[in-house]
Tab-separated table of C-alpha atoms in Angstrom:
chain	number	residue	atom	x	y	z
D	1	MET	CA	42.974	68.299	31.966
D	2	LYS	CA	43.348	72.028	31.312
D	3	THR	CA	47.075	71.681	31.947
D	4	PHE	CA	47.774	68.129	30.746
D	5	GLY	CA	45.163	67.822	27.983
D	6	TRP	CA	47.539	68.813	25.197
D	7	SER	CA	50.185	66.433	26.546
D	8	PHE	CA	47.801	63.484	26.455
D	9	ALA	CA	46.595	64.434	22.969
D	10	ILE	CA	50.105	64.879	21.552
D	11	SER	CA	51.274	61.667	23.229
D	12	ALA	CA	48.417	59.776	21.582
D	13	VAL	CA	49.371	61.227	18.203
D	14	ALA	CA	53.042	60.345	18.775
D	15	LEU	CA	52.153	56.741	19.624
D	16	ILE	CA	49.933	56.455	16.535
D	17	VAL	CA	52.712	57.855	14.341
D	18	ALA	CA	55.197	55.427	15.916
D	19	PHE	CA	52.844	52.504	15.200
D	20	ILE	CA	52.364	53.580	11.576
D	21	TYR	CA	56.113	54.109	11.225
D	22	GLY	CA	57.376	50.860	12.733
D	23	GLY	CA	54.505	48.746	14.002
D	24	LEU	CA	53.925	47.470	17.537
D	25	GLU	CA	57.630	47.360	18.411
D	26	ALA	CA	58.066	51.046	17.538
D	27	LEU	CA	54.971	51.947	19.574
D	28	ILE	CA	56.306	50.102	22.645
D	29	LEU	CA	59.774	51.677	22.309
D	30	CYS	CA	58.203	55.120	21.932
D	31	ALA	CA	56.136	54.624	25.103
D	32	ILE	CA	59.178	53.358	27.043
D	33	LEU	CA	61.224	56.391	26.020
D	34	GLY	CA	58.405	58.738	27.023
D	35	VAL	CA	58.110	57.167	30.484
D	36	LEU	CA	61.913	57.192	30.864
D	37	GLU	CA	62.110	60.884	30.020
D	38	VAL	CA	59.347	61.830	32.476
D	39	SER	CA	60.911	59.749	35.278
D	40	LEU	CA	64.277	61.409	34.661
D	41	SER	CA	62.778	64.897	34.606
D	42	PHE	CA	60.804	65.405	37.831
D	43	ASP	CA	63.679	67.450	39.213
D	44	ASN	CA	63.814	69.327	35.916
D	45	ALA	CA	60.142	70.281	36.241
D	46	VAL	CA	60.587	71.549	39.820
D	47	VAL	CA	63.599	73.715	38.931
D	48	ASN	CA	61.884	74.975	35.777
D	49	ALA	CA	58.773	75.859	37.763
D	50	ARG	CA	60.717	77.887	40.322
D	51	ILE	CA	62.213	79.951	37.487
D	52	LEU	CA	59.043	80.068	35.390
D	53	GLU	CA	56.948	81.498	38.212
D	54	ARG	CA	59.126	84.623	38.019
D	55	MET	CA	58.089	85.220	34.412
D	56	SER	CA	55.092	87.060	33.021
D	57	ALA	CA	52.279	85.190	31.281
D	58	PHE	CA	53.727	86.099	27.868
D	59	TRP	CA	57.128	84.593	28.645
D	60	GLN	CA	55.536	81.534	30.195
D	61	LYS	CA	53.789	81.010	26.853
D	62	MET	CA	57.115	81.523	25.087
D	63	PHE	CA	58.577	78.710	27.174
D	64	LEU	CA	55.700	76.450	26.149
D	65	THR	CA	55.905	77.324	22.428
D	66	VAL	CA	59.369	78.424	21.349
D	67	GLY	CA	60.860	76.570	24.304
D	68	ILE	CA	59.233	73.275	23.354
D	69	LEU	CA	60.604	73.613	19.819
D	70	ILE	CA	64.085	74.018	21.286
D	71	ALA	CA	63.536	71.016	23.554
D	72	VAL	CA	62.119	68.712	20.864
D	73	VAL	CA	63.828	69.812	17.650
D	74	GLY	CA	66.977	71.278	19.200
D	75	MET	CA	67.921	68.795	21.908
D	76	ARG	CA	66.249	65.570	20.725
D	77	VAL	CA	66.954	65.871	16.982
D	78	ALA	CA	69.545	68.545	16.105
D	79	PHE	CA	71.838	68.055	19.122
D	80	PRO	CA	72.669	64.363	18.414
D	81	LEU	CA	73.129	65.178	14.714
D	82	LEU	CA	75.480	68.043	15.624
D	83	ILE	CA	77.542	65.869	17.958
D	84	VAL	CA	77.859	63.084	15.397
D	85	GLY	CA	78.671	65.594	12.637
D	86	VAL	CA	81.431	67.233	14.665
D	87	THR	CA	82.999	64.035	16.025
D	88	ALA	CA	82.897	62.212	12.672
D	89	ASN	CA	83.620	65.298	10.545
D	90	LEU	CA	80.342	64.918	8.616
D	91	ASN	CA	78.205	67.605	7.010
D	92	PRO	CA	74.530	67.836	8.100
D	93	VAL	CA	73.229	65.838	5.107
D	94	GLU	CA	75.668	62.982	5.763
D	95	ALA	CA	74.825	63.022	9.489
D	96	ILE	CA	71.104	62.735	8.704
D	97	ARG	CA	71.759	59.925	6.221
D	98	LEU	CA	73.828	58.085	8.836
D	99	ALA	CA	71.083	58.567	11.428
D	100	MET	CA	68.432	57.089	9.148
D	101	GLU	CA	70.523	53.951	8.654
D	102	LYS	CA	69.695	53.056	12.299
D	103	GLY	CA	72.925	51.210	12.963
D	104	SER	CA	73.535	49.431	16.261
D	105	ILE	CA	75.374	51.129	19.090
D	106	ASP	CA	77.904	48.265	18.870
D	107	ASP	CA	78.489	48.814	15.135
D	108	PRO	CA	81.602	51.008	14.603
D	109	GLY	CA	80.830	53.993	12.410
D	110	SER	CA	77.080	53.919	13.050
D	111	TYR	CA	75.158	56.972	14.268
D	112	ALA	CA	74.485	55.441	17.681
D	113	TYR	CA	78.108	54.297	18.010
D	114	LEU	CA	79.518	57.743	17.186
D	115	LEU	CA	77.165	59.443	19.641
D	116	HIS	CA	78.110	56.906	22.319
D	117	GLU	CA	81.787	57.624	21.627
D	118	ALA	CA	81.112	61.317	22.297
D	119	HIS	CA	79.429	60.499	25.619
D	120	PRO	CA	82.429	61.392	27.871
D	121	GLN	CA	82.524	64.964	26.523
D	122	ILE	CA	78.739	65.369	26.736
D	123	ALA	CA	78.638	63.933	30.258
D	124	ALA	CA	81.493	66.196	31.393
D	125	PHE	CA	79.750	69.324	30.085
D	126	GLY	CA	76.309	68.458	31.461
D	127	GLY	CA	77.582	66.936	34.710
D	128	ILE	CA	79.709	69.946	35.656
D	129	PHE	CA	76.960	72.405	34.699
D	130	LEU	CA	74.408	70.597	36.896
D	131	LEU	CA	76.942	70.172	39.712
D	132	MET	CA	77.391	73.955	39.802
D	133	LEU	CA	73.620	74.384	39.969
D	134	PHE	CA	73.448	71.970	42.920
D	135	LEU	CA	76.395	73.474	44.803
D	136	ASP	CA	75.236	77.080	44.443
D	137	PHE	CA	71.824	76.132	45.853
D	138	MET	CA	73.349	74.242	48.792
D	139	PHE	CA	75.930	76.930	49.535
D	140	GLU	CA	73.265	79.599	50.024
D	141	GLU	CA	72.351	80.596	53.566
D	142	ARG	CA	68.675	79.876	54.190
D	143	GLU	CA	66.498	79.355	57.240
D	144	LEU	CA	64.662	76.329	55.879
D	145	ARG	CA	66.698	73.133	55.650
D	146	TRP	CA	65.519	69.695	54.576
D	147	LEU	CA	68.495	67.354	55.171
D	148	GLY	CA	70.005	69.561	57.828
D	149	LEU	CA	72.892	67.233	58.728
D	150	LEU	CA	74.151	67.577	55.162
D	151	GLU	CA	72.916	71.005	54.144
D	152	ARG	CA	74.278	72.950	57.112
D	153	PRO	CA	77.896	71.805	56.542
D	154	LEU	CA	77.515	72.583	52.826
D	155	ALA	CA	76.283	76.079	53.668
D	156	PHE	CA	79.335	76.519	55.936
D	157	VAL	CA	81.670	75.475	53.086
D	158	GLY	CA	79.827	77.916	50.840
D	159	ARG	CA	81.132	80.837	52.911
D	160	LEU	CA	84.469	80.359	51.162
D	161	ASN	CA	84.650	82.577	48.087
D	162	GLY	CA	84.713	80.491	44.932
D	163	ALA	CA	83.944	77.267	46.789
D	164	SER	CA	81.699	75.898	44.037
D	165	LEU	CA	84.321	76.644	41.372
D	166	VAL	CA	87.087	74.935	43.381
D	167	ILE	CA	84.969	71.844	44.000
D	168	GLY	CA	83.801	71.754	40.396
D	169	LEU	CA	87.373	71.854	39.087
D	170	LEU	CA	88.504	69.142	41.517
D	171	VAL	CA	85.607	66.893	40.504
D	172	LEU	CA	86.357	67.549	36.826
D	173	VAL	CA	90.031	66.615	37.245
D	174	ALA	CA	89.033	63.444	39.106
D	175	SER	CA	86.595	62.555	36.314
D	176	ALA	CA	89.260	63.125	33.642
D	177	THR	CA	91.639	60.727	35.403
D	178	MET	CA	89.058	57.930	35.169
D	179	VAL	CA	88.326	58.227	31.443
D	180	ARG	CA	89.946	55.845	28.955
D	181	PRO	CA	93.343	56.948	27.600
D	182	GLY	CA	93.169	59.541	24.856
D	183	LYS	CA	89.958	61.192	26.103
D	184	GLU	CA	91.364	63.123	29.068
D	185	ILE	CA	91.857	66.436	27.268
D	186	ASP	CA	88.431	66.203	25.619
D	187	VAL	CA	86.774	65.663	29.011
D	188	LEU	CA	88.686	68.538	30.620
D	189	ILE	CA	87.826	70.953	27.793
D	190	SER	CA	84.139	69.931	27.841
D	191	GLY	CA	83.943	70.280	31.606
D	192	ILE	CA	85.582	73.716	31.515
D	193	LEU	CA	83.096	74.767	28.837
D	194	GLY	CA	80.328	73.567	31.163
D	195	LEU	CA	81.747	75.769	33.924
D	196	VAL	CA	82.061	78.760	31.591
D	197	THR	CA	78.503	78.285	30.318
D	198	TYR	CA	77.105	78.075	33.838
D	199	PHE	CA	78.876	81.170	35.130
D	200	LEU	CA	78.064	83.058	31.925
D	201	VAL	CA	74.311	82.432	32.046
D	202	ARG	CA	74.316	82.920	35.810
D	203	GLY	CA	76.238	86.172	35.465
D	204	LEU	CA	73.910	87.469	32.772
D	205	GLY	CA	71.014	86.474	34.986
D	206	ASP	CA	72.396	88.464	37.907
D	207	LEU	CA	73.036	91.418	35.600
D	208	PHE	CA	69.358	91.556	34.704
D	209	ASP	CA	68.157	90.446	38.145
D	210	VAL	CA	67.184	86.995	36.931
D	211	ASP	CA	67.849	85.298	40.205
D	212	ASN	CA	67.008	87.946	42.742
D	213	ASP	CA	63.733	89.203	44.057
D	214	GLY	CA	62.793	92.003	41.728
D	215	ASP	CA	64.985	94.760	43.104
D	216	THR	CA	66.622	95.787	39.824
D	217	ASP	CA	66.643	99.515	39.257
D	218	ALA	CA	63.503	100.324	37.284
D	219	ASP	CA	65.295	102.916	35.110
D	220	ASP	CA	67.914	100.318	34.237
D	221	ALA	CA	65.598	97.763	32.784
D	222	GLY	CA	62.032	98.778	32.917
D	223	ALA	CA	62.511	95.120	33.537
D	224	LEU	CA	60.269	94.027	36.337
D	225	ALA	CA	56.586	94.557	36.848
D	226	LYS	CA	55.171	93.789	40.243
D	227	SER	CA	52.508	91.145	40.514
D	228	ALA	CA	50.156	90.583	43.402
D	229	THR	CA	50.308	86.843	42.805
D	230	ARG	CA	52.108	85.461	45.844
D	231	GLY	CA	53.977	88.743	46.074
D	232	VAL	CA	56.494	87.707	43.415
D	233	GLY	CA	57.823	90.174	40.868
D	234	LYS	CA	57.156	89.084	37.299
D	235	ALA	CA	60.064	89.567	34.920
D	236	VAL	CA	59.400	91.365	31.651
D	237	GLY	CA	61.524	92.888	28.901
D	238	LYS	CA	65.283	92.249	29.073
D	239	ALA	CA	65.006	90.551	32.448
D	240	ALA	CA	62.445	88.076	31.129
D	241	PHE	CA	64.500	87.378	28.008
D	242	MET	CA	67.602	86.578	30.072
D	243	LEU	CA	65.491	84.469	32.392
D	244	PHE	CA	64.156	82.613	29.352
D	245	LEU	CA	67.699	81.934	28.086
D	246	TYR	CA	68.796	80.803	31.552
D	247	LEU	CA	65.821	78.444	31.728
D	248	GLU	CA	66.520	76.990	28.276
D	249	VAL	CA	70.179	76.289	29.100
D	250	ILE	CA	69.210	74.533	32.326
D	251	ASP	CA	66.459	72.616	30.534
D	252	ALA	CA	68.928	71.512	27.849
D	253	SER	CA	71.438	70.335	30.467
D	254	PHE	CA	68.823	68.040	31.954
D	255	SER	CA	68.321	66.470	28.524
D	256	PHE	CA	71.830	65.092	28.094
D	257	ASP	CA	71.355	61.888	30.073
D	258	GLY	CA	68.012	61.112	28.444
D	259	VAL	CA	69.241	61.725	24.898
D	260	ILE	CA	72.362	59.594	25.321
D	261	GLY	CA	70.521	56.903	27.277
D	262	ALA	CA	67.858	56.605	24.590
D	263	PHE	CA	70.391	55.099	22.204
D	264	ALA	CA	70.793	52.151	24.555
D	265	ILE	CA	67.107	51.415	23.877
D	266	THR	CA	66.898	52.257	20.160
D	267	SER	CA	69.118	53.947	17.600
D	268	ASP	CA	66.178	55.083	15.474
D	269	PRO	CA	66.156	58.919	15.564
D	270	ILE	CA	62.460	59.046	14.635
D	271	ILE	CA	61.418	56.906	17.611
D	272	ILE	CA	63.722	58.899	19.897
D	273	ALA	CA	62.224	62.195	18.717
D	274	LEU	CA	58.683	60.862	19.222
D	275	GLY	CA	59.331	59.299	22.635
D	276	LEU	CA	61.710	61.767	24.266
D	277	GLY	CA	60.375	64.852	22.524
D	278	LEU	CA	56.690	64.640	21.742
D	279	ILE	CA	55.847	62.584	24.842
D	280	GLY	CA	58.542	63.162	27.466
D	281	ALA	CA	59.478	66.800	26.891
D	282	ILE	CA	55.878	67.972	26.495
D	283	PHE	CA	54.735	66.174	29.651
D	284	VAL	CA	57.601	67.794	31.553
D	285	ARG	CA	56.426	71.174	30.208
D	286	SER	CA	52.886	70.502	31.389
D	287	LEU	CA	54.121	69.363	34.808
D	288	THR	CA	56.150	72.571	35.091
D	289	VAL	CA	53.103	74.720	34.284
D	290	TYR	CA	50.978	72.742	36.741
D	291	LEU	CA	53.468	73.381	39.556
D	292	VAL	CA	53.429	77.099	38.757
D	293	ARG	CA	49.640	77.456	38.465
D	294	GLU	CA	48.928	75.481	41.614
D	295	GLY	CA	51.632	77.199	43.678
D	296	THR	CA	52.919	73.740	44.579
D	297	LEU	CA	56.456	74.869	45.375
D	298	ASP	CA	55.166	77.368	47.917
D	299	ASP	CA	52.785	74.823	49.456
D	300	TYR	CA	55.412	72.047	49.633
D	301	GLU	CA	58.582	73.880	50.537
D	302	TYR	CA	60.981	70.951	50.614
D	303	LEU	CA	60.406	70.187	46.906
D	304	ASP	CA	63.093	72.706	45.948
D	305	HIS	CA	65.572	70.911	48.165
D	306	GLY	CA	64.579	67.471	46.896
D	307	ALA	CA	64.923	68.628	43.294
D	308	HIS	CA	68.414	70.006	43.876
D	309	TRP	CA	69.538	66.844	45.660
D	310	ALA	CA	68.261	64.944	42.620
D	311	ILE	CA	70.256	67.359	40.434
D	312	GLY	CA	73.372	66.686	42.503
D	313	ALA	CA	72.849	62.936	42.135
D	314	LEU	CA	72.281	63.309	38.387
D	315	ALA	CA	75.447	65.410	38.040
D	316	LEU	CA	77.561	62.793	39.819
D	317	ILE	CA	75.983	59.969	37.815
D	318	LEU	CA	76.724	61.788	34.547
D	319	LEU	CA	80.339	62.269	35.609
D	320	LEU	CA	80.635	58.639	36.682
D	321	THR	CA	79.299	57.474	33.317
D	322	ILE	CA	82.413	58.962	31.756
D	323	SER	CA	84.162	55.784	32.870
D	324	VAL	CA	81.421	53.295	33.878
D	325	GLU	CA	78.012	52.285	32.525
D	326	ILE	CA	75.011	53.178	34.708
D	327	ASN	CA	71.492	52.192	33.710
D	328	GLU	CA	69.193	55.177	33.082
D	329	ILE	CA	66.460	53.511	35.141
D	330	ILE	CA	68.671	53.896	38.222
D	331	THR	CA	69.073	57.603	37.451
D	332	GLY	CA	65.318	58.029	37.103
D	333	LEU	CA	64.549	56.140	40.316
D	334	ILE	CA	67.026	58.231	42.328
D	335	GLY	CA	65.372	61.424	41.082
D	336	VAL	CA	61.883	60.125	41.906
D	337	LEU	CA	63.113	59.003	45.345
D	338	PHE	CA	64.433	62.457	46.236
D	339	ILE	CA	61.348	64.264	44.917
D	340	GLY	CA	58.960	61.806	46.595
D	341	SER	CA	60.784	62.009	49.932
D	342	ALA	CA	60.804	65.812	49.807
D	343	PHE	CA	57.081	65.826	49.009
D	344	ILE	CA	56.279	63.558	51.971
D	345	SER	CA	58.515	65.634	54.255
D	346	SER	CA	56.678	68.763	53.107
D	347	ILE	CA	53.303	67.233	53.962
D	348	VAL	CA	54.570	66.268	57.437
D	349	ARG	CA	55.962	69.778	57.939
D	350	ASN	CA	52.707	71.403	56.827
D	351	LYS	CA	50.720	69.298	59.283
D	352	ARG	CA	53.136	70.159	62.063
D	353	VAL	CA	52.953	73.893	61.282
D	354	THR	CA	49.152	73.754	61.090
D	355	ALA	CA	48.918	71.920	64.411
D	356	ALA	CA	51.245	74.436	66.077
D	357	SER	CA	49.127	77.350	64.841
D	358	LEU	CA	45.840	75.942	66.205
D	359	PRO	CA	44.776	77.179	69.641
D	360	SER	CA	45.176	74.689	72.488
D	361	VAL	CA	42.287	73.401	74.642
D	362	ASP	CA	43.362	75.694	77.493
D	363	GLN	CA	43.349	78.716	75.191
D	364	LEU	CA	39.879	77.852	73.912
D	365	SER	CA	38.500	77.371	77.403
D	366	SER	CA	39.921	80.706	78.562
């Protein structure tokens, strides 16, 4: 309750507000959107936790305060308004007015319709960004493998310089060929921007030792303070700020499918903000903090792998939705399946390691 108490309290408030706003139907839709967002975001929480555990207590609090404002207000409210405003050439006031009209997704000119029309560009940006995240993880050489038959060949491919970029561009071109006529250039530009964004935030992260193990020159940053907690260096100063930005970009990329998918359930921006933001996003934050505080990723070592396989699946699904409709429930179930399987595999591995470390009967008798 120490970790999830606020999430339960805020969720209760969100459901009450939804009921006051639109009655029982609004309450049910709000709850459905909250559950959908959480089911889609297990992999998000695992990846966030792995990054968040590198940050000092102050920056962890920043992620839970400023970060939640970005997640709720930025991605669940402002982002759809921005997309609709740009695609329909509307100013912010007109975009808000259009949103409050709550038109159907099948009604040309409505808020939901315009956002749905922009889906190929959004999916290309988010899909390519997440694909890069998946490929870079799989291309790394590491002793521990979960799905060895798949991960070892991927690690071998990763020895080729620029392998992730080559694959990303090929996948992007393939995706652009499947989109309806007239959208090809938009998809290519969005996908390239996704690539640029990924390599930019990744490059800035490497510059300030975001993704390494605390070996940045101390004179350069004053950036890392050593912590005894699990032997992990805690990022502070410029390093922590870049880590925070990196985390927010990744967190935003995970939101694309949920935000777009929500409009298939309701086109009411208030219900979407309450369900995806005040319930879903805050529960994902709490789950992230729980994983960090409990050291879950160190105790269950395959969770990282399961999360990145879920990311890879999500990236491909986003890119496929450029040309075909895929139900968001399927996306959520695939993510839960990967995370659940990795969790069970971790338990089995832990038991095997524990059993191997116990002395045998012969050793005890001697």
